[in-house]
Coordinates of C-alpha atoms in Angstrom, one line a residue:
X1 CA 0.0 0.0 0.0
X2 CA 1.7 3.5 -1.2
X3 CA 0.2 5.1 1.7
X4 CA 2.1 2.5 4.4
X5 CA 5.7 4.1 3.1
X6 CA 4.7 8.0 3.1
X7 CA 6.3 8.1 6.6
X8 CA 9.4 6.9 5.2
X9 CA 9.7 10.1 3.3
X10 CA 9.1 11.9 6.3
X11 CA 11.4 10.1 8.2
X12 CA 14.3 10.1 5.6
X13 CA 13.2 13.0 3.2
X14 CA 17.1 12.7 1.6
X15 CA 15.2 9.1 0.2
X16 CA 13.2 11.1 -1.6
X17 CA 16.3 12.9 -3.4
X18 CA 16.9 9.1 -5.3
X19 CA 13.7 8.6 -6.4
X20 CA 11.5 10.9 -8.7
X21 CA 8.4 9.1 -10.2
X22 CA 6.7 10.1 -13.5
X23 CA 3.7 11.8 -12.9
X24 CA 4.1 12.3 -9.2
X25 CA 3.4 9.2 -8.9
X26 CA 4.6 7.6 -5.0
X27 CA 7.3 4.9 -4.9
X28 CA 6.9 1.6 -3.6
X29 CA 8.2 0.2 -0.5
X30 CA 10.8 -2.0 -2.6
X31 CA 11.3 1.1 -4.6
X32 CA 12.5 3.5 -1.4
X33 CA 14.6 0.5 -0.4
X34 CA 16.9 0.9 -3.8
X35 CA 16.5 4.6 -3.2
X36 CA 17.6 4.1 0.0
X37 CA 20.3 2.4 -0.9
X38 CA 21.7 4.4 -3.0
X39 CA 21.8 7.2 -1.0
X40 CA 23.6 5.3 1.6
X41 CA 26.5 4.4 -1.2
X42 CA 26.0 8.4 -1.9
X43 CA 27.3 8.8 1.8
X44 CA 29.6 5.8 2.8
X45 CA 31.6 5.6 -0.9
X46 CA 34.0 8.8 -1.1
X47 CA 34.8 7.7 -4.9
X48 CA 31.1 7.5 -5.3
X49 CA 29.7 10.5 -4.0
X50 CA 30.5 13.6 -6.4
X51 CA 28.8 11.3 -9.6
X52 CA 25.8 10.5 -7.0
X53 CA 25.1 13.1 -5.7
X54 CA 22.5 14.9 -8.7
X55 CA 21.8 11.1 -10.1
X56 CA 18.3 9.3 -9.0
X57 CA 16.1 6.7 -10.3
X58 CA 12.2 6.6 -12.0
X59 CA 11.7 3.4 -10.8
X60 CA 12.8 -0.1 -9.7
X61 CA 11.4 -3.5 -10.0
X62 CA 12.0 -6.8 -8.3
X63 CA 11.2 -9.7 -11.1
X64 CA 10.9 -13.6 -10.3
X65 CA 13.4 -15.7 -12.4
X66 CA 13.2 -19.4 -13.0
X67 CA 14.1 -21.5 -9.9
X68 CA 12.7 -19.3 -7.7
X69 CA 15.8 -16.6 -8.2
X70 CA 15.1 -12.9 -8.4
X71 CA 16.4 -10.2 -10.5
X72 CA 16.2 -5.7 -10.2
X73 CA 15.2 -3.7 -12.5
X74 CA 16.4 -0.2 -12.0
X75 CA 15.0 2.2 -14.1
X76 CA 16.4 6.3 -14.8
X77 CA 16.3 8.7 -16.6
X78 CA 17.2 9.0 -19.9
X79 CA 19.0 11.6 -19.6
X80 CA 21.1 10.4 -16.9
X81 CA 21.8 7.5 -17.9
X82 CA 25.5 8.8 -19.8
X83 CA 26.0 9.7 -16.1
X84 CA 24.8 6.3 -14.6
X85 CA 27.1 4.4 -17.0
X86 CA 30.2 6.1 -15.5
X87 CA 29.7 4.6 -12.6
X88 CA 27.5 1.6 -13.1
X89 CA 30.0 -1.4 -12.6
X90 CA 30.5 -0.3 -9.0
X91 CA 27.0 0.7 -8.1
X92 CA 25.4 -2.7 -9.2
X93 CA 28.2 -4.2 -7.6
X94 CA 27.8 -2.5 -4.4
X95 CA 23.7 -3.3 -4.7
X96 CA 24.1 -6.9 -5.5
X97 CA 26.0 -7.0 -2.6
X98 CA 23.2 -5.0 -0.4
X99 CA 20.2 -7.4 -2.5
X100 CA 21.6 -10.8 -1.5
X101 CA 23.4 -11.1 -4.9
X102 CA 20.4 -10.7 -7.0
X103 CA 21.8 -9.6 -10.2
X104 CA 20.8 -5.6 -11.1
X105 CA 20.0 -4.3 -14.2
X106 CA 20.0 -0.3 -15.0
X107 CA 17.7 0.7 -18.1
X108 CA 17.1 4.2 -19.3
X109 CA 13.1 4.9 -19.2
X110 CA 12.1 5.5 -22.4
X111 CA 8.8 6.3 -24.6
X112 CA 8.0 4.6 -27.5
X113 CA 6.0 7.2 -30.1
X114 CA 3.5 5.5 -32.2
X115 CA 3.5 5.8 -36.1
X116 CA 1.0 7.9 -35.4
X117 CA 2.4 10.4 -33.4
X118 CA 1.2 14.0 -34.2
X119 CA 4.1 16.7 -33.6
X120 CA 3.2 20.4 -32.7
X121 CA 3.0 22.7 -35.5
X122 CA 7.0 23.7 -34.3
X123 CA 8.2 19.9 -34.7
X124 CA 7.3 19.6 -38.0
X125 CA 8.7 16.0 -39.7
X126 CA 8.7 12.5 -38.7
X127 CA 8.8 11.0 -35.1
X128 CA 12.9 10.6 -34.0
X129 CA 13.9 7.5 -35.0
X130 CA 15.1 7.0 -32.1
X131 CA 11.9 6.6 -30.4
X132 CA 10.6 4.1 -32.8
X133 CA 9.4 0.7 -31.1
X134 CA 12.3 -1.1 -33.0
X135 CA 14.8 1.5 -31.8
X136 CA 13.9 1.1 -28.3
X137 CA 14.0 -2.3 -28.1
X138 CA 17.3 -2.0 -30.0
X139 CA 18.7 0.6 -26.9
X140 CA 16.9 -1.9 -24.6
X141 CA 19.2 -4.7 -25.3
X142 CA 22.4 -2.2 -25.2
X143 CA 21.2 -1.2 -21.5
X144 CA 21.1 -4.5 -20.2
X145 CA 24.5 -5.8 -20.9
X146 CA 26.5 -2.6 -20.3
X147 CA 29.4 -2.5 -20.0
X148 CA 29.4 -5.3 -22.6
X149 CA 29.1 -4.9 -26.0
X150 CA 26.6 -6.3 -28.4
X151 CA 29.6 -7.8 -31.3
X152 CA 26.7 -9.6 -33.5
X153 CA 22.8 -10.4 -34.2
X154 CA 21.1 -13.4 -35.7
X155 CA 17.3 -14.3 -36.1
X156 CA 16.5 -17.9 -35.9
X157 CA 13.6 -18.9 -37.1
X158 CA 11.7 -22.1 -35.9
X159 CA 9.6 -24.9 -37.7
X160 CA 6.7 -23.4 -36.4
X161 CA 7.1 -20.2 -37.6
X162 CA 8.0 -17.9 -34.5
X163 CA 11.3 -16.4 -34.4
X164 CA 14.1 -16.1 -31.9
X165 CA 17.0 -12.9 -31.5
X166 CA 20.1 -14.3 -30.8
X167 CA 22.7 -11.9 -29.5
X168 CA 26.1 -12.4 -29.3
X169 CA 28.0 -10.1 -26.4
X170 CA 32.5 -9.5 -26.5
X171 CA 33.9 -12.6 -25.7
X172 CA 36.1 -10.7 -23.5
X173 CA 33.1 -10.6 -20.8
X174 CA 32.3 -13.6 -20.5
X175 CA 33.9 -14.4 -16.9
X176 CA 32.0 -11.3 -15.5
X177 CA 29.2 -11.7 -17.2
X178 CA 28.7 -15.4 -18.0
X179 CA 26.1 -16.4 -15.1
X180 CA 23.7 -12.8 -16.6
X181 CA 22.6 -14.6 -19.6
X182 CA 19.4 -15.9 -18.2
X183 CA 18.8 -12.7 -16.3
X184 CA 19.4 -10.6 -19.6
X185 CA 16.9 -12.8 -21.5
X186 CA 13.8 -12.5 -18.4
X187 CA 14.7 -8.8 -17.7
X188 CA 14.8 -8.4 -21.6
X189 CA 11.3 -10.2 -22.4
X190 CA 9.7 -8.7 -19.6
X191 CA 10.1 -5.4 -20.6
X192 CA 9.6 -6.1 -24.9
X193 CA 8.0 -9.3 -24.4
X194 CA 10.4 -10.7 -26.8
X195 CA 12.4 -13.9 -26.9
X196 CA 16.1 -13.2 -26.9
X197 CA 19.0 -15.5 -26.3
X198 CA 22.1 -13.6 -25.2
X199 CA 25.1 -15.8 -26.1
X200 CA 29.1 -15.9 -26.9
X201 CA 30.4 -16.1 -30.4
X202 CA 32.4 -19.3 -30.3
X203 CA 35.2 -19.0 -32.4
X204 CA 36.6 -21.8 -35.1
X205 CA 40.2 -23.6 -34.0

């Protein structure tokens, strides 16, 4: 209930620094705890501090995996998120750590204009391209495996007519990100609702 964790705010109103909902709209209880922990890393990590300090999140999920493992969602804004990537290998570090290893995942929020967006008499032209469905889902995929890089794409398409993405990430990455695959793929269809296999290019002897 949104209206159990308004004396949260009260209590901590820094909290409320970390998290800025769409709309107004009141953060979760799971949602203050990310928050929350973020603004304790703000405090305790001297390295981390200066980048913190004007960052903060639109929202956070907490998504069930297969065998009963869990994954976070952590959604900001897009136009942190240049800001977010400087120092996103030690803050999902750091909250994996706080989350009982429950890999985190960091993706920009982002709106998807329809084809049949109308733009004000000023913005005259097409909608961006860049916030075409396929272009989202394209900068989708890039947020999830970041650092990593996305080296190659292949469709596979099954006897029965349905299709699979196949994505191949730097072979370089694979120790550190090697047990993410699975996470990538859920955190990837929950938010497209596409199929996606994330996988290493294996290369000929």
């Amino acid at each position: 209930n949104n209206t159990d964790v308004l004396p949260l705010f009260h209590k901590h109103p820094k909290m409320a620094t970390k998290i800025v909902k769409s709309g107004g709209a009141v953060a979760d209880e799971f949602e203050l705890s990310v928050a929350q922990e973020l603004l304790n890393l703000q405090s305790s990590a001297t390295e981390l501090k200066a980048d913190l300090h004007a960052l903060y999140i639109s929202a956070a999920k907490e998504m069930e995996l297969d065998g009963g493992r869990k994954a976070i969602i952590i959604f900001v804004p897009f136009r942190q998120l240049k800001d977010f990537h400087k120092i996103q290998a030690r803050i999902v570090r750091e909250l994996e750590k706080k989350f009982s290893g429950r890999h985190v995942v960091i993706v920009a929020q982002r709106t998807i204009l329809p084809k049949s967006f109308n733009r004000k008499a000023a913005q005259k032209g097409p909608r961006p391209v860049s916030r075409t469905l396929t272009a989202v889902h394209e900068s989708i995929l890039e947020d999830i495996v970041y650092p990593t890089e996305i080296v190659g794409k292949r469709i596979r398409y099954k006897t029965d007519g349905t299709k699979t993405l196949k994505i191949y990430l730097d072979p370089k990455d694979l120790v550190n990100v090697e047990t993410k695959l699975e996470t990538f793929a859920n955190v990837y269809k929950a938010l497209t609702n596409k199929d996606v296999v994330f996988e290493f290019p294996v290369e000929n002897a």
